[in-house]
Amino acid sequence: MAAARDRVEHLLASSPAVIYSFKATGDYAPTFISQNVKDLLGYDRGEYLESPDFWRSRIHPADSPRILNDYPRLLEEGRLSYEYRFRRKDGNYCWISDELQLLRDAAGDPTEVVGSWNDITARKQIGEALVAAQDRIGHLLSSAPAVIYSYKATGDFAPTFVSQNIRERLGYEPQEYLENADFWRSRVHPDELGAVEAEAARLYKKGSHTVEYRFLRKDGSYHWVNDEQRLVRDGEGQPVEVVGSWSDITERKEAEIAFRRSEQRLTDAIESISEGFSLYDAEDRLIVCNSAYGELLYPGLGMPTPGTPYKTLIRNAAKQGLVEDAKGRVDEWVAERLAKRRQPGEPHVQRRAGGRWIQINERKTTEGGTVAVYTNITEIKRAEEELREAKRKAELANELVSEQKRALELLSTKLSKYLSPQVYSSIFTGQRNVEIASNRKKLTVFFSDIADFTATTDDLESEELTGLLNHYLTEMSKIALDHGATIDKYIGDAVLAFFGDPETRGIKEDALACVNMAIAMQRRMRELQFEWRDAGLEKPFQLRIGISTGYCTVGNFGSEDRMDYTIIGNEVNLASRLQSHAALGGILISHETYSLVKDVVLAEEQSPIQAKGFAKPVRNYLVLDQLDKLIDQRRVIHEEQDGLRIFLDLQKLDKASAVQALQGILSRLAN
């Protein structure tokens, strides 16, 4: 018995599986384990036999619920088999296959469970690798840009496989392909089905073929696909299966269609232009040209064919005598023409046979080719010759016209001296017609005269008087023009001018400009008086000025042959009367003029005058100076704002009474 037990122990220890047992009831205590548990799992027999929780504590936590839930089947069926991960002595987990057998006593009650552990880690790893490889293949096929499919090569040609990416690429579920033998045929575009099926015969002859056609997607739209197929044969060479791939080439096909349309548009475009057009590649071989190119450059030689070298074309043309410059020097001319073509610049002209001229405009393309436009300029050349002759005649005529123009300019300059600059400018710029016409306008009229002119000049020679008078009038005219006055006329030593026509800045601005001009004239007269005294004049000129504002008639007066631009009306007479009543060196202005300038000019009202030609006494004002200048000289105090105006003349003011009056005003304001 001892020998038999040792024999059994030896056999069990040599088994590839670990044999173990435990009680089937109660505490399920371990009862036996073979010695090879040391080799398989690294544990000693005692570790199993002395620990009731040995097995439960070493099952992988992720597998334990599954195994324990399945354990009651052992009592029902008597046998149980499962696989799980078990922790070895070294702490690593290995996969084991666990086979259990339930033993019962004579009464049928469970007594013991006998089992075996087999290490299946290697098999599991191979299985996992196989699953991973299958998943990897499935992932690759699903991620591929093409749909992979297969079908039987004979019989009913039933589908056998399709990659999952048919869903993303074409919108169909894999089962729609696999369960429908007519899937492919029913979705090829009807216009292309016959041609595609005819191509299928090549597959069985050559073993492979590729075809492109439109295919119906799930969403109802047609897409272009590239269908590449391979025929699979068995060991005896008989067709077994067809493996193919559908690639979506819609973008490429649409690009090809668009390119063909663009090519056609380009052809139509270059044919529609009257100029010759050509495009050569980097090797200077013809790519495309229009019919005008052949007709212009190579008449009688036919249309150049694509691929013809440019050098060959021009040499043939030169030999045929089509190029005037190449006659008698073909090789030299060809070399010159090619050199110019390699470095294209500005357009150049070529003289052709039959008196024709062609302008050539060449440019290099980004690929190194040459694009050129050829224009027939024969008519232009003839016109240029005619133009040169006409130009020569025109130059002769122009010289005559220029001479006449210089004479007219000289005459115009002389005439301008007899007219006011404004009038002269308006006539010569076409703004005013030279015709008898007038209109009513509100103007400010200026009249000045030298007091006692005759008494002052009695002792002067006529030459001295002329120079003195001209000097005076020149100085006054400068001031008048600076202020924009229209000088009507010089009446001996008197000056008549006005503001408001032919140019106006507004009634108020015109009046202010006139008064400022008068002040400037009197100021300049005071300076001239010193000069004249130094020159020996005993009684220097003294000026009196009158200014009036009102409606006048202004325009051209006279006859059709002789007319004068002037003004007439009461305001002219009033300005003259005011001048005659003005003090020496003084300026008298009318009431309306005063109302327009009183905010800027200080003036004192004088006693009304009884002017000749006026029924009522005329109110008038003596101009003292511009307010700004008087304020700067501290001769007046002037403050003005909304509802308040204060003016104090410090030359005439009684300061005590002024202070008293101002204090009274302040008192009333405070109350």
XYZ file of C-alpha atoms in Angstrom:
671
model
C 0.000 0.000 0.000
C 2.856 2.366 0.840
C 4.517 1.537 -2.485
C 1.221 2.082 -4.302
C 0.679 5.417 -2.545
C 4.206 6.543 -3.471
C 3.537 5.450 -7.037
C 0.339 7.491 -7.197
C 2.067 10.521 -5.632
C 4.833 10.257 -8.208
C 2.367 10.010 -11.087
C 0.358 12.974 -9.836
C 3.512 15.035 -9.295
C 4.534 14.273 -12.901
C 1.138 15.322 -14.299
C 0.940 18.636 -16.248
C -2.051 19.493 -14.057
C -2.207 20.115 -10.321
C -4.660 17.666 -8.712
C -6.422 18.874 -5.600
C -9.467 18.082 -3.457
C -11.536 19.616 -0.691
C -14.639 18.788 1.327
C -17.920 19.285 -0.484
C -19.739 20.484 2.640
C -19.084 22.162 5.944
C -15.969 24.303 5.989
C -14.833 23.059 2.527
C -11.439 22.318 4.057
C -8.622 21.241 1.667
C -7.950 17.502 1.746
C -5.289 16.913 -0.894
C -3.032 18.636 -3.439
C -0.371 17.150 -5.681
C 3.257 18.042 -5.157
C 3.571 19.723 -8.602
C 1.689 22.748 -7.189
C 5.211 23.922 -6.392
C 6.221 23.760 -10.077
C 2.955 25.206 -11.437
C 2.193 27.956 -8.945
C 5.248 28.134 -6.651
C 3.380 27.182 -3.467
C 4.229 24.407 -0.990
C 1.548 21.755 -0.355
C 1.223 22.878 3.231
C 0.201 26.413 2.180
C -2.861 24.921 0.473
C -3.702 22.216 2.992
C -3.383 24.489 6.015
C -5.379 27.422 4.641
C -9.121 26.991 3.991
C -9.135 30.405 2.252
C -6.149 29.577 0.002
C -8.126 29.403 -3.254
C -10.619 32.205 -2.651
C -7.922 34.742 -1.637
C -5.872 34.206 -4.804
C -8.483 34.484 -7.554
C -8.150 37.723 -9.541
C -10.607 40.292 -8.100
C -12.071 40.910 -11.562
C -12.799 37.175 -12.065
C -13.939 36.266 -8.523
C -17.620 37.373 -8.801
C -18.096 35.416 -12.033
C -16.609 32.211 -10.612
C -18.425 32.310 -7.262
C -21.781 33.054 -8.921
C -21.306 30.052 -11.202
C -20.245 27.643 -8.388
C -23.769 26.344 -7.458
C -23.883 24.585 -10.846
C -21.318 22.111 -9.507
C -23.839 20.765 -7.002
C -26.553 20.599 -9.673
C -24.588 19.074 -12.541
C -21.714 17.321 -10.724
C -19.117 18.802 -13.007
C -17.860 22.342 -13.627
C -15.218 23.879 -15.856
C -14.059 27.500 -16.091
C -11.040 29.690 -16.689
C -9.745 32.534 -14.546
C -6.630 34.334 -13.409
C -4.842 33.015 -10.296
C -2.028 34.651 -8.312
C 1.213 32.708 -8.239
C 3.654 32.650 -5.319
C 5.795 35.344 -7.022
C 2.783 37.722 -7.105
C 2.120 37.484 -10.853
C -1.192 36.280 -12.219
C -1.437 33.350 -14.614
C -4.414 31.941 -16.488
C -5.555 28.481 -15.348
C -8.227 26.074 -16.542
C -10.090 24.625 -13.548
C -11.929 21.238 -14.000
C -14.012 20.106 -10.972
C -15.773 16.758 -10.265
C -18.241 16.253 -7.367
C -18.012 12.941 -5.443
C -21.060 11.531 -3.593
C -21.471 8.706 -1.051
C -23.702 5.675 -1.432
C -26.656 7.709 -0.234
C -25.960 10.333 -2.934
C -24.824 13.073 -0.602
C -21.833 15.281 -1.624
C -18.665 14.214 0.125
C -15.685 15.647 -1.726
C -14.687 17.739 -4.746
C -11.703 16.706 -6.871
C -10.249 19.187 -9.343
C -7.308 19.992 -11.586
C -5.518 23.215 -12.405
C -3.877 23.538 -15.831
C -1.714 26.568 -16.726
C -3.263 27.988 -19.928
C -1.423 31.323 -19.848
C 0.385 30.653 -23.131
C -2.862 29.710 -24.898
C -4.602 32.752 -23.497
C -1.797 35.049 -24.662
C -1.976 33.559 -28.150
C -5.742 33.976 -28.153
C -5.498 37.583 -26.969
C -2.866 38.292 -29.619
C -5.146 36.750 -32.232
C -8.099 38.853 -31.070
C -5.872 41.962 -31.022
C -4.673 41.165 -34.521
C -8.246 40.699 -35.699
C -9.227 43.978 -34.041
C -6.211 45.643 -35.617
C -7.140 44.342 -39.080
C -10.734 45.431 -38.528
C -9.544 48.878 -37.390
C -7.212 49.206 -40.365
C -9.938 48.194 -42.784
C -12.401 50.585 -41.123
C -9.847 53.406 -41.269
C -8.795 52.721 -44.833
C -9.687 55.358 -47.441
C -11.260 52.591 -49.559
C -14.102 50.152 -48.842
C -12.781 46.551 -49.050
C -15.276 43.950 -50.287
C -15.389 40.425 -51.740
C -17.870 38.143 -53.484
C -17.945 34.667 -54.980
C -16.258 34.428 -58.363
C -18.771 31.890 -59.698
C -22.346 30.751 -59.187
C -24.613 33.429 -57.712
C -21.668 35.815 -57.117
C -22.963 36.308 -53.567
C -21.233 38.895 -51.342
C -18.835 37.375 -48.801
C -17.235 40.328 -46.989
C -17.286 44.121 -46.692
C -15.302 46.417 -44.384
C -17.109 48.388 -41.720
C -16.115 51.720 -43.280
C -18.799 51.234 -45.928
C -20.961 53.038 -43.402
C -18.741 56.182 -43.420
C -17.762 56.031 -47.094
C -21.070 55.178 -48.766
C -23.623 55.439 -45.969
C -24.701 51.767 -46.030
C -24.678 49.229 -43.197
C -22.447 46.189 -43.910
C -25.495 43.866 -43.784
C -27.127 45.773 -46.663
C -24.269 44.586 -48.869
C -23.872 41.104 -47.432
C -27.587 40.197 -47.591
C -28.317 41.561 -51.090
C -26.754 39.752 -54.046
C -27.948 42.575 -56.347
C -26.506 45.328 -54.107
C -23.725 46.447 -56.468
C -25.585 46.140 -59.773
C -28.587 48.133 -58.566
C -26.409 51.080 -57.510
C -24.150 51.614 -60.519
C -25.287 54.649 -62.539
C -27.599 53.425 -65.341
C -25.604 55.317 -67.982
C -22.447 53.391 -67.080
C -23.708 49.938 -66.007
C -23.370 48.339 -69.451
C -19.796 49.540 -69.988
C -18.736 48.512 -66.471
C -20.175 44.982 -66.834
C -18.464 44.618 -70.206
C -15.151 45.477 -68.526
C -15.650 42.605 -66.057
C -14.542 40.070 -68.720
C -11.007 41.453 -68.472
C -10.896 40.449 -64.800
C -11.117 36.737 -65.647
C -8.539 37.087 -68.449
C -5.892 39.161 -66.678
C -6.674 38.473 -63.027
C -7.178 42.133 -62.190
C -8.742 45.276 -63.577
C -9.705 48.819 -62.575
C -12.749 50.770 -63.636
C -14.282 54.124 -62.669
C -17.993 54.878 -62.527
C -20.670 56.700 -60.574
C -22.126 54.853 -57.574
C -25.313 55.633 -55.655
C -24.773 56.548 -52.006
C -27.307 55.893 -49.272
C -28.291 59.591 -49.262
C -29.367 59.359 -52.922
C -26.409 61.209 -54.437
C -24.005 59.745 -56.965
C -20.272 59.755 -56.231
C -17.431 58.730 -58.488
C -15.591 55.568 -57.316
C -12.439 53.825 -58.444
C -13.186 50.075 -58.377
C -9.993 47.964 -58.304
C -10.512 44.187 -58.332
C -8.303 41.079 -57.944
C -9.347 37.502 -58.853
C -8.470 34.761 -56.323
C -8.010 31.215 -57.693
C -7.713 27.871 -55.899
C -4.818 25.416 -56.151
C -6.195 24.094 -59.422
C -6.441 27.575 -60.923
C -10.214 27.826 -60.719
C -11.793 31.198 -59.812
C -12.885 31.219 -56.176
C -13.426 34.764 -55.001
C -13.095 38.396 -56.136
C -11.577 40.931 -53.726
C -12.018 44.593 -54.540
C -11.931 48.117 -53.177
C -14.098 51.162 -53.745
C -12.243 54.499 -53.462
C -14.145 57.791 -53.585
C -12.608 59.836 -56.433
C -15.404 62.419 -56.717
C -13.102 65.385 -56.055
C -10.558 64.178 -58.608
C -13.194 63.501 -61.261
C -14.832 66.873 -60.666
C -11.401 68.490 -60.887
C -10.760 66.643 -64.170
C -14.128 67.754 -65.532
C -13.440 71.326 -64.407
C -9.973 71.131 -65.996
C -11.421 69.960 -69.301
C -13.961 72.771 -69.147
C -11.159 75.253 -68.397
C -9.159 73.916 -71.335
C -12.166 74.370 -73.589
C -12.779 77.867 -72.240
C -9.103 78.701 -72.837
C -9.343 77.386 -76.391
C -12.527 79.378 -77.005
C -10.978 82.477 -75.409
C -7.767 82.499 -77.422
C -9.716 81.790 -80.614
C -12.016 84.741 -79.910
C -9.215 87.321 -79.904
C -8.063 88.875 -83.155
C -4.384 88.892 -82.147
C -2.179 85.865 -82.601
C -1.544 83.903 -79.399
C 0.988 81.176 -78.601
C 2.258 79.318 -75.540
C 5.543 77.411 -75.544
C 6.971 75.166 -72.801
C 10.337 75.489 -71.046
C 12.002 73.623 -73.953
C 10.469 76.139 -76.387
C 8.098 73.636 -77.939
C 4.604 74.749 -78.957
C 1.849 73.866 -76.472
C -1.126 75.776 -77.825
C -1.881 78.582 -80.297
C -4.876 80.091 -82.065
C -5.608 80.200 -85.763
C -4.708 83.909 -85.943
C -1.152 82.980 -84.921
C -0.687 80.743 -87.954
C -2.398 83.183 -90.319
C -0.289 86.152 -89.167
C 3.136 84.551 -88.916
C 3.084 81.515 -91.190
C 0.634 82.156 -94.050
C 0.754 79.374 -96.594
C 2.624 77.001 -94.254
C -0.448 75.712 -92.412
C -1.178 75.735 -88.681
C 1.844 74.836 -86.507
C 1.360 71.533 -84.686
C 1.845 71.230 -80.902
C 5.316 70.010 -79.998
C 7.047 71.841 -82.859
C 10.228 73.668 -81.686
C 10.060 77.448 -82.033
C 13.470 77.478 -83.710
C 12.178 75.221 -86.481
C 9.145 77.458 -87.101
C 11.073 80.722 -87.427
C 13.797 79.158 -89.570
C 11.192 77.828 -92.012
C 9.480 81.238 -92.088
C 12.807 82.985 -92.771
C 13.675 80.563 -95.565
C 10.252 81.130 -97.139
C 10.996 84.893 -97.228
C 8.222 85.785 -94.770
C 10.538 88.012 -92.662
C 12.031 91.071 -94.365
C 14.888 91.463 -91.861
C 15.977 87.828 -92.417
C 16.416 88.020 -96.151
C 20.003 87.173 -97.098
C 20.991 86.466 -93.446
C 18.785 83.625 -92.207
C 21.218 82.062 -89.700
C 22.246 85.420 -88.283
C 18.631 86.558 -87.943
C 17.544 83.278 -86.261
C 20.340 83.667 -83.695
C 19.325 87.282 -82.985
C 15.644 86.328 -82.678
C 16.346 83.459 -80.247
C 18.578 85.699 -78.101
C 15.806 88.291 -77.840
C 13.271 85.563 -77.014
C 15.435 84.240 -74.147
C 15.463 87.725 -72.561
C 12.048 89.198 -73.435
C 11.576 92.868 -72.630
C 9.528 95.625 -74.184
C 7.327 94.768 -77.209
C 9.215 94.864 -80.486
C 8.127 95.250 -84.096
C 8.867 92.862 -86.956
C 8.571 93.766 -90.644
C 7.021 90.916 -92.618
C 6.613 90.221 -96.314
C 3.929 92.055 -98.256
C 4.428 95.326 -96.405
C 2.942 93.968 -93.170
C 4.120 94.937 -89.669
C 3.621 92.774 -86.569
C 4.152 93.809 -82.945
C 5.410 90.970 -80.714
C 4.876 91.028 -76.955
C 6.570 88.099 -75.155
C 6.680 87.138 -71.458
C 8.228 84.253 -69.538
C 5.892 81.963 -67.551
C 6.639 80.717 -64.039
C 7.490 77.278 -65.490
C 10.103 78.806 -67.799
C 7.957 78.746 -70.932
C 7.044 81.675 -73.177
C 3.655 83.237 -73.819
C 3.349 85.723 -76.669
C 0.754 87.946 -78.322
C 1.179 89.027 -81.968
C -0.674 92.129 -83.220
C -1.026 93.211 -86.826
C -0.074 96.907 -86.738
C 0.206 97.468 -90.483
C -2.577 100.052 -90.467
C -1.048 101.727 -87.425
C 2.307 101.991 -89.198
C 0.633 103.573 -92.205
C -1.257 105.913 -89.919
C 2.005 106.805 -88.147
C 3.533 107.827 -91.462
C 0.487 109.914 -92.267
C 0.581 111.320 -88.752
C 4.228 112.311 -89.076
C 3.421 114.223 -92.245
C 0.411 115.822 -90.577
C 2.532 116.635 -87.542
C 5.106 118.357 -89.712
C 2.391 120.496 -91.248
C 0.849 121.114 -87.833
C 4.191 122.272 -86.436
C 4.450 124.828 -89.208
C 0.914 125.986 -88.472
C 1.623 125.961 -84.751
C 4.584 128.257 -85.181
C 2.309 130.712 -86.961
C -0.366 130.365 -84.280
C 2.211 130.775 -81.512
C 3.442 133.966 -83.063
C -0.118 135.279 -83.283
C -0.772 134.134 -79.724
C 2.247 136.042 -78.431
C 0.959 139.134 -80.193
C -2.496 138.656 -78.655
C -0.997 138.130 -75.206
C 0.971 141.339 -75.543
C -2.170 143.163 -76.635
C -4.169 141.554 -73.822
C -1.575 142.695 -71.283
C -1.825 146.210 -72.587
C -5.643 146.118 -72.508
C -5.635 144.813 -68.937
C -4.174 148.111 -67.778
C -7.427 149.827 -68.803
C -9.698 147.453 -66.851
C -10.174 146.482 -63.256
C -8.474 143.117 -62.581
C -11.808 141.537 -61.583
C -13.491 142.719 -64.769
C -10.520 141.715 -66.907
C -10.439 138.242 -65.321
C -14.197 137.661 -65.680
C -14.097 138.620 -69.369
C -11.032 136.558 -70.319
C -12.189 133.468 -68.358
C -15.581 133.590 -70.044
C -17.562 134.321 -66.852
C -18.880 137.632 -68.251
C -20.185 138.354 -71.733
C -19.092 141.572 -73.423
C -22.548 142.977 -74.089
C -24.700 145.877 -72.970
C -26.366 144.582 -69.800
C -26.821 145.656 -66.197
C -28.544 144.642 -62.966
C -29.450 146.022 -59.570
C -27.234 145.025 -56.641
C -26.494 146.315 -53.160
C -22.938 147.672 -53.287
C -20.637 149.669 -51.055
C -19.342 152.691 -52.998
C -15.988 154.398 -52.304
C -15.116 157.923 -53.459
C -11.858 159.708 -52.660
C -10.431 163.041 -53.706
C -7.351 165.140 -52.934
C -8.261 168.358 -51.138
C -7.114 171.600 -52.790
C -5.353 169.694 -55.545
C -5.035 172.745 -57.821
C -3.570 175.006 -55.129
C -1.104 172.328 -54.125
C 0.142 171.691 -57.669
C 0.238 175.286 -59.079
C 3.971 175.577 -58.573
C 4.808 172.144 -60.049
C 5.936 171.438 -63.568
C 3.715 169.120 -65.613
C 6.331 166.310 -65.457
C 6.591 166.612 -61.695
C 2.797 166.719 -61.350
C 2.365 163.644 -63.546
C 4.930 161.658 -61.546
C 3.462 162.756 -58.225
C -0.120 161.942 -59.260
C 0.821 158.589 -60.721
C 2.730 157.709 -57.562
C -0.303 158.564 -55.453
C -2.732 156.634 -57.646
C -0.405 153.628 -57.773
C -0.163 153.422 -53.988
C -3.940 153.788 -53.575
C -4.625 151.202 -56.277
C -2.390 148.643 -54.549
C -4.355 149.042 -51.327
C -7.666 148.860 -53.221
C -6.699 145.620 -54.980
C -5.391 144.095 -51.733
C -8.835 144.622 -50.182
C -10.723 143.307 -53.243
C -12.113 146.594 -54.558
C -13.327 146.995 -58.116
C -11.794 150.275 -59.346
C -14.378 151.938 -61.536
C -12.358 154.904 -62.807
C -9.866 157.637 -62.065
C -11.407 161.104 -62.393
C -8.305 163.306 -62.411
C -7.086 162.941 -58.820
C -10.364 161.339 -57.669
C -10.912 157.575 -57.384
C -14.265 155.780 -57.727
C -14.377 152.157 -56.563
C -16.962 149.730 -55.232
C -17.383 146.367 -53.522
C -19.943 143.646 -54.366
C -19.490 143.091 -58.109
C -18.328 141.182 -60.089
C -17.266 139.329 -56.916
C -18.878 139.601 -53.481
C -18.185 138.229 -50.018
C -21.551 139.314 -48.679
C -23.021 142.777 -48.043
C -21.573 143.153 -44.529
C -18.157 141.794 -45.470
C -18.029 144.030 -48.553
C -18.821 147.127 -46.428
C -16.206 146.185 -43.827
C -13.585 145.575 -46.547
C -14.321 149.030 -48.012
C -13.961 150.837 -44.646
C -10.770 148.920 -43.813
C -9.425 149.906 -47.219
C -10.212 153.576 -46.547
C -8.438 153.416 -43.149
C -5.418 151.780 -44.816
C -5.369 154.504 -47.508
C -5.417 157.337 -44.945
C -2.670 155.573 -42.979
C -0.568 155.250 -46.141
C -1.267 158.905 -47.024
C 0.240 159.991 -43.700
C 3.385 158.015 -44.545
C 3.522 159.518 -48.057
C 3.188 163.049 -46.674
C 6.526 162.642 -44.863
C 8.124 161.361 -48.070
C 6.700 164.232 -50.133
C 7.843 166.875 -47.600
C 11.327 165.376 -47.705
C 11.139 165.604 -51.520
C 10.411 169.367 -51.299
C 6.625 169.472 -51.669
C 5.422 172.323 -49.465
C 1.807 171.198 -49.251
C 1.594 167.401 -49.454
C -1.652 165.910 -50.683
C -4.418 165.368 -48.143
C -7.173 162.885 -48.847
C -10.898 163.003 -48.189
C -13.009 159.849 -48.444
C -16.741 159.166 -48.613
C -18.396 155.724 -48.374
C -22.024 154.767 -48.935
C -23.906 151.434 -49.083
C -27.093 150.821 -51.074
C -28.608 149.592 -54.312
C -26.897 150.625 -57.531
C -27.181 149.686 -61.171
C -23.985 147.954 -62.286
C -22.963 146.597 -65.684
C -21.863 147.538 -69.177
C -23.064 150.916 -70.393
C -22.482 152.515 -73.805
C -22.916 151.424 -77.423
C -22.319 148.157 -79.260
C -18.959 149.525 -80.414
C -17.802 151.251 -77.243
C -18.921 150.408 -73.725
C -17.778 150.939 -70.150
C -18.229 148.790 -67.071
C -19.441 151.155 -64.297
C -22.106 151.860 -61.677
C -24.811 154.530 -61.489
C -27.315 155.498 -58.811
C -27.899 157.709 -55.775
C -25.345 155.820 -53.676
C -22.592 156.926 -56.073
C -23.692 160.526 -55.683
C -23.989 160.120 -51.903
C -20.425 158.785 -51.630
C -19.220 161.784 -53.625
C -21.175 164.222 -51.386
C -19.866 162.587 -48.187
C -16.316 162.903 -49.529
C -16.772 166.594 -50.169
C -17.988 167.170 -46.563
C -15.220 165.109 -44.982
C -12.421 166.801 -43.077
C -8.846 166.624 -44.425
C -7.577 163.119 -43.800
C -11.082 162.059 -42.744
C -13.506 159.317 -43.737
C -17.259 159.898 -43.741
C -19.635 156.949 -44.068
C -23.395 156.749 -44.534
C -25.778 155.463 -41.870
C -26.295 152.085 -43.627
C -22.569 151.554 -43.952
C -22.155 152.400 -40.273
C -24.833 149.851 -39.281
C -22.838 147.135 -41.101
C -19.390 147.943 -39.605
C -20.152 149.405 -36.153
C -19.104 146.186 -34.369
C -15.606 146.418 -35.797
C -14.987 150.126 -36.508
C -15.254 153.051 -34.129
C -17.124 155.972 -35.690
C -18.723 159.148 -34.343
C -21.972 160.453 -35.693
C -21.601 163.957 -37.147
C -24.193 166.630 -37.721
C -26.466 165.740 -40.635
C -25.406 167.339 -43.896
C -27.587 168.908 -46.523
C -26.223 167.168 -49.598
C -26.909 168.404 -53.097
C -29.516 166.233 -54.808
C -30.909 164.847 -51.540
C -34.121 166.279 -50.077
C -33.491 165.238 -46.485
C -30.405 165.829 -44.350
C -28.032 162.900 -44.539
C -26.861 161.176 -41.351
C -23.142 160.524 -41.478
C -20.348 159.146 -39.303
C -16.683 159.989 -38.960
C -14.488 156.879 -38.903
C -11.888 157.037 -36.124
C -10.164 153.657 -36.449
C -10.621 149.942 -36.118
C -11.713 148.922 -32.615
C -8.947 146.351 -32.241
C -6.264 148.957 -32.864
C -7.884 151.474 -30.488
C -8.072 148.804 -27.766
C -4.412 147.949 -28.319
C -3.563 151.648 -27.991
C -5.671 151.832 -24.795
C -7.804 154.570 -26.276
C -11.083 152.710 -25.785
C -12.597 149.997 -23.628
C -14.924 147.640 -25.453
C -16.695 144.628 -23.939
C -19.577 142.782 -25.595
C -21.582 139.607 -24.931
C -25.189 138.466 -25.147
C -27.384 141.244 -23.689
C -24.388 143.451 -22.766
C -22.379 146.039 -24.696
C -19.943 148.469 -23.042
C -17.965 151.067 -24.993
C -15.820 153.724 -23.328
C -13.918 156.350 -25.326
C -11.054 157.218 -22.958
C -10.102 160.299 -25.022
C -13.417 162.028 -24.331
C -14.534 160.350 -21.142
C -15.143 162.149 -17.832
C -13.818 159.392 -15.620
C -15.657 160.476 -12.452
C -19.066 160.570 -14.133
C -18.267 157.274 -15.904
C -17.443 155.578 -12.564
C -20.630 156.934 -11.050
C -22.710 155.693 -13.986
C -21.134 152.219 -13.839
C -21.703 151.967 -10.078
C -25.357 152.813 -10.622
C -25.619 150.039 -13.229
C -23.992 147.537 -10.852
C -26.368 148.541 -8.075
C -29.370 147.902 -10.314
C -27.954 144.547 -11.378
C -27.470 143.526 -7.720
C -31.117 144.373 -6.945
